[in-house]
XYZ file of C-alpha atoms in Angstrom:
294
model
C 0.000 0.000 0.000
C 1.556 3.293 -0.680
C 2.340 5.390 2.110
C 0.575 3.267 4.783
C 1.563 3.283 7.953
C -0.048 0.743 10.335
C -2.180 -1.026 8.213
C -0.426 -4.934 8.297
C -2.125 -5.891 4.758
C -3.232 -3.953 1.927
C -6.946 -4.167 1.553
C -8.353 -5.229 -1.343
C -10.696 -2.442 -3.148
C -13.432 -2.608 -5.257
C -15.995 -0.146 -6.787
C -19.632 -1.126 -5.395
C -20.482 1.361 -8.145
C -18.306 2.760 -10.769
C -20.265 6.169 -11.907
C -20.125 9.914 -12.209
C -21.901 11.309 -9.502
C -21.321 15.404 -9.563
C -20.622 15.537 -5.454
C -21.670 11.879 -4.114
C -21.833 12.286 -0.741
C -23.725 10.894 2.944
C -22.997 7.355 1.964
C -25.455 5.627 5.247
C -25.797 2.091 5.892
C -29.266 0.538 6.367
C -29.167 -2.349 8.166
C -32.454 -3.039 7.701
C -32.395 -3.718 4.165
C -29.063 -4.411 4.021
C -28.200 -1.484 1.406
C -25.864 1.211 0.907
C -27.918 5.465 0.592
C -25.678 8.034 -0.843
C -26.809 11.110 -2.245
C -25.398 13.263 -6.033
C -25.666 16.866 -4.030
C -26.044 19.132 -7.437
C -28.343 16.452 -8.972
C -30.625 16.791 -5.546
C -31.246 12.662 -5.922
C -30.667 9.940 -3.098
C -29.311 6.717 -4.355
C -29.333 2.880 -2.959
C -27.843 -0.075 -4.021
C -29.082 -3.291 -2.474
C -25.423 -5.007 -1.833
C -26.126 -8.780 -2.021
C -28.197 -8.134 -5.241
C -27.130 -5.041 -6.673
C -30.901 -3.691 -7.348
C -30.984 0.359 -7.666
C -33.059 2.939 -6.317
C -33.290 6.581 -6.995
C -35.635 9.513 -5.263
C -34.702 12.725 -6.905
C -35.600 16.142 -4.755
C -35.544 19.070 -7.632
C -32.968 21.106 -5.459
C -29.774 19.980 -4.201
C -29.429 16.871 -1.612
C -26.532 17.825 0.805
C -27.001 15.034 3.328
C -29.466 12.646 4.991
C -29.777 10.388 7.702
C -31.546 7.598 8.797
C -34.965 8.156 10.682
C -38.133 6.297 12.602
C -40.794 4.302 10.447
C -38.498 3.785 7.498
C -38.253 7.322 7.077
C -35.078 9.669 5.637
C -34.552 12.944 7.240
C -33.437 14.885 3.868
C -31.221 18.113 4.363
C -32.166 20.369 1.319
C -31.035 23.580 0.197
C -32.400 25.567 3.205
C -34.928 22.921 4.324
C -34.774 19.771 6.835
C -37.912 17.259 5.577
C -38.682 13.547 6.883
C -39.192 11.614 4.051
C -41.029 8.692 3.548
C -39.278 6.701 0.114
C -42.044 4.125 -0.035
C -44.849 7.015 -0.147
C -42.761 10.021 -1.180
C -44.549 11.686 1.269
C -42.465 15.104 3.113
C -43.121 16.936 6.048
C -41.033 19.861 6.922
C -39.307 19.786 9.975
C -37.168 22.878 10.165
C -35.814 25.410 7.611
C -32.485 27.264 7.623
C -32.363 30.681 7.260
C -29.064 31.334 5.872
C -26.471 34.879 6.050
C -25.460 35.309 2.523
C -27.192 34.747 -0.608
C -25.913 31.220 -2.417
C -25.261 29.483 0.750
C -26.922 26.066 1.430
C -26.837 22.951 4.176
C -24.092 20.396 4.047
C -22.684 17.423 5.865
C -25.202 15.867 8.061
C -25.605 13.078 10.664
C -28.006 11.674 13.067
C -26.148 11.674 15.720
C -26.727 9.053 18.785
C -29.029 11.642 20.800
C -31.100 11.316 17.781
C -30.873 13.757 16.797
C -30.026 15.447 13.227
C -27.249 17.554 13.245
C -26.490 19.760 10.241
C -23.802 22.331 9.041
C -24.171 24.703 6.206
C -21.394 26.114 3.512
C -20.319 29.861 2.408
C -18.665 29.290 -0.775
C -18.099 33.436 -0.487
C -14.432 33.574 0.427
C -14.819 37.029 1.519
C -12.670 36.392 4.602
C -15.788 36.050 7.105
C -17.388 32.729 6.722
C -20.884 32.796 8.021
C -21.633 29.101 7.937
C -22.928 27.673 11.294
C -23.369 23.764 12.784
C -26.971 22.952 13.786
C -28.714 20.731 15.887
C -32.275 19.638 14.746
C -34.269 17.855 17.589
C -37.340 15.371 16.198
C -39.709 17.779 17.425
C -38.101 20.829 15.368
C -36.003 22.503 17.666
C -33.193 24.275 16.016
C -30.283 25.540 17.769
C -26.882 27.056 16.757
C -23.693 25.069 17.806
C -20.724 26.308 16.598
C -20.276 29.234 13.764
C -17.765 31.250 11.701
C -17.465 28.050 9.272
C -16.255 28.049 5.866
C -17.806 24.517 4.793
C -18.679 22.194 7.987
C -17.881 18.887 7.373
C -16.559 15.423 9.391
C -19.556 15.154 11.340
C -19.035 11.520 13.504
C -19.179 10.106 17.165
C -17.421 7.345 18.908
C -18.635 4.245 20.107
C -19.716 5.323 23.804
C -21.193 8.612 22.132
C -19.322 11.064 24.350
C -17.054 12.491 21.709
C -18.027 14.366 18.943
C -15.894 14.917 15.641
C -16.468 17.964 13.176
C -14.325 19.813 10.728
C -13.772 22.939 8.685
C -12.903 21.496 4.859
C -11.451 24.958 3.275
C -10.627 27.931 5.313
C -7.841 26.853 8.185
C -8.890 23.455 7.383
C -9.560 22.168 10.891
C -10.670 19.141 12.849
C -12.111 19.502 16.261
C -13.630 17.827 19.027
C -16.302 18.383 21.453
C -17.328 15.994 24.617
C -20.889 14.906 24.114
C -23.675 13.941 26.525
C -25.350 11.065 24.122
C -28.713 11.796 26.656
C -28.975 15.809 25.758
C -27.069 16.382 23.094
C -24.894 18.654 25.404
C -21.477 19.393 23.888
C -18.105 21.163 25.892
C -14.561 20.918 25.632
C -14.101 21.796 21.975
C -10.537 21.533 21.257
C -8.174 21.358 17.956
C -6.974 17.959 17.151
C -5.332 19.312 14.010
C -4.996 21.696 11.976
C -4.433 20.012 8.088
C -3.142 20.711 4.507
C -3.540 19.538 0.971
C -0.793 17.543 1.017
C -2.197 15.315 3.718
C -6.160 15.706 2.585
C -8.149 18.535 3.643
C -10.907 16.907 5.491
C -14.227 15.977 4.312
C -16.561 13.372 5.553
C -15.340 11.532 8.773
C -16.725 8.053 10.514
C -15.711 6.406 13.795
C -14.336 3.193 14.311
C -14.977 0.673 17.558
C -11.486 1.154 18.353
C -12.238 4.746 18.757
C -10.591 5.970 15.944
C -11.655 8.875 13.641
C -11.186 7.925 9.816
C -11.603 10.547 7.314
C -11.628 11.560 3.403
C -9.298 13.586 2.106
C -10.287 14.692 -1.562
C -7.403 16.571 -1.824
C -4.793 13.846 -2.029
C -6.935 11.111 -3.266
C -6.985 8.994 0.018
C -8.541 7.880 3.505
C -6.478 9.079 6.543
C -7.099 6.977 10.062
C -6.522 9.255 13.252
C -6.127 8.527 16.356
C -9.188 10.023 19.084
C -6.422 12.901 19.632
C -6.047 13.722 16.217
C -2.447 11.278 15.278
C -2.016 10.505 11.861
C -1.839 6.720 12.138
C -2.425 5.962 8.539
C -3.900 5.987 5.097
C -5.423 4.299 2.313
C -4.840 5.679 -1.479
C -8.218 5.364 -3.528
C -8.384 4.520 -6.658
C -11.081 7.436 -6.655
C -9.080 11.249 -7.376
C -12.035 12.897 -4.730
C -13.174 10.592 -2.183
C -15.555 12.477 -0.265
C -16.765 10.469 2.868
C -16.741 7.102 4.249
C -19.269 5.221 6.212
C -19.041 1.780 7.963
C -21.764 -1.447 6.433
C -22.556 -4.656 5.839
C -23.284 -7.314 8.728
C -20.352 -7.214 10.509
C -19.528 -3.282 9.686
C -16.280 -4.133 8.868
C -16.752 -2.555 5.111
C -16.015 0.976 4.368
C -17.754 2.406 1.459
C -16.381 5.557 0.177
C -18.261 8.082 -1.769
C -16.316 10.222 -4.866
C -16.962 13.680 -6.931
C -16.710 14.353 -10.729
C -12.683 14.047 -10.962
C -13.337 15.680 -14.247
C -10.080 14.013 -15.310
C -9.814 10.421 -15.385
C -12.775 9.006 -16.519
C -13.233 5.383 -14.350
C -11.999 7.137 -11.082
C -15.393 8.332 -9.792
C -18.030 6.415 -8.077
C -18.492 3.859 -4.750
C -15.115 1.748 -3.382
C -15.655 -0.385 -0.626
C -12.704 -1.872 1.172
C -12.308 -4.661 4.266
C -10.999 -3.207 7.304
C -10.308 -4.966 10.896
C -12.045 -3.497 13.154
C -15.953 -2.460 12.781
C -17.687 1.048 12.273
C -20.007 2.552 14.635
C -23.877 1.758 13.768
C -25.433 5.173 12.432
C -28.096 6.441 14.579
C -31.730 7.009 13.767
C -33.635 10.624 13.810
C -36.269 10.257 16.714
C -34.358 7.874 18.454
């Protein structure tokens, strides 16, 4: 494996789906039906693949799909452009369940996770680069509370949360390009302690979507340099995996024993077979996603 570090054996990589998405993104496991969600942000559609048998889905939006997350009832909770909907993809039935109002004109939702207080927590972007980036970190409860976490974001990213649900991961993907961590009450959805783990570069992979590990590890994308970093809780570079996707985007943690990473991609717009889904074996499982209403 080039440049690994503590990886003992090169896993073996495969696309679950080699295709052009324009940002595929929010890759989420569901156990349940034992397929992999991921959403194409510009085409505002959420895709699913059914692993064992390889049968597609599609739901498409008509506005852009940032992120999603798993909810009660066989529902999706859908971040929009400035909306948060449940969605229902057996009915295609919506129901609004809080809507962003956003600083600057152009600016939208982004990463998004349902995190283990269930609820669904949500940053936004500001593409502006006018030197004050007005993007903000949100925390949607079931019933439509909305509160402001954290602010002065350029594009919030890395959402994730360890096993025991009392650390939460988030990141800053242009700007200072940061990675920080909060302590988390898993009961309230209380966070304190935010500290810098690290502050990144290109070189390394600025990062993008993050998951957590039962080892307590943070593992995260770095589109940037075309691989998936591992970090210690603390923020250690202990390794990395090179992609044969140019722009991974996220990874998530799936099939029975969550001990397959599946790693969403962007439009290269260079090498045409480098875009689409890998999916690699790793040792140690994921942490389960968590489920809005929960």
């Amino acid at each position: 494996m080039s440049g690994s570090r503590d990886l003992a054996v090169k896993p073996d990589i495969g696309f679950l789906v080699r295709e052009r998405f324009g940002v595929g993104e929010s890759p989420v496991w569901d156990a349940e039906n034992g397929r992999l969600l991921w959403c194409d942000i510009p085409a505002g559609v959420i895709h699913a693949v059914t692993v064992v048998t390889g049968a597609r889905r599609r739901w498409a939006f008509g506005e852009p799909v940032p992120s999603f997350g798993l909810a009660q009832g066989g529902r999706l909770v859908v971040a929009l452009r400035n909306d948060v909907m449940l969605f229902d993809p057996e009915t295609g039935r919506r129901a609004l369940v809080a809507r962003v109002e956003h600083a600057k004109p152009d600016m939208r939702l982004n990463d998004g996770k349902v995190g283990p207080d269930g609820a669904f927590w949500v940053g936004s972007m500001d593409g502006s680069g006018d030197g004050m980036p007005a993007a903000k970190l949100y925390r949607i409860a079931p019933d439509g509370d909305m509160r402001v976490v954290a602010e002065g974001i350029a594009i919030a990213n890395g959402l994730a949360w360890n096993a025991v649900g009392d650390r939460m991961y988030h990141s800053d993907s242009r700007g200072d390009i940061w990675l920080d961590c909060w302590d988390f009450d898993a009961a309230t959805g209380a966070m304190s302690n935010r500290r810098r783990l690290r502050e990144h570069d290109e070189a390394v992979g600025r990062p993008d979507g993050g998951a957590c590990d039962m080892d307590g590890n943070y593992w995260s994308a770095g589109p940037s340099a075309g691989r998936l970093n591992r970090f210690s809780a603390e923020g250690e570079l202990l390794d990395w995996i090179d992609l044969p996707i140019r722009t991974p985007t996220m990874p998530c943690f799936g099939d029975a024993d969550m001990q397959t990473i599946y790693v969403t991609s962007l439009d290269s717009k260079a090498d045409e077979g480098r875009d689409g889904v890998v999916r690699l074996r790793v040792d140690v499982p994921g942490v389960p996603v968590g489920r809005f209403g929960a």
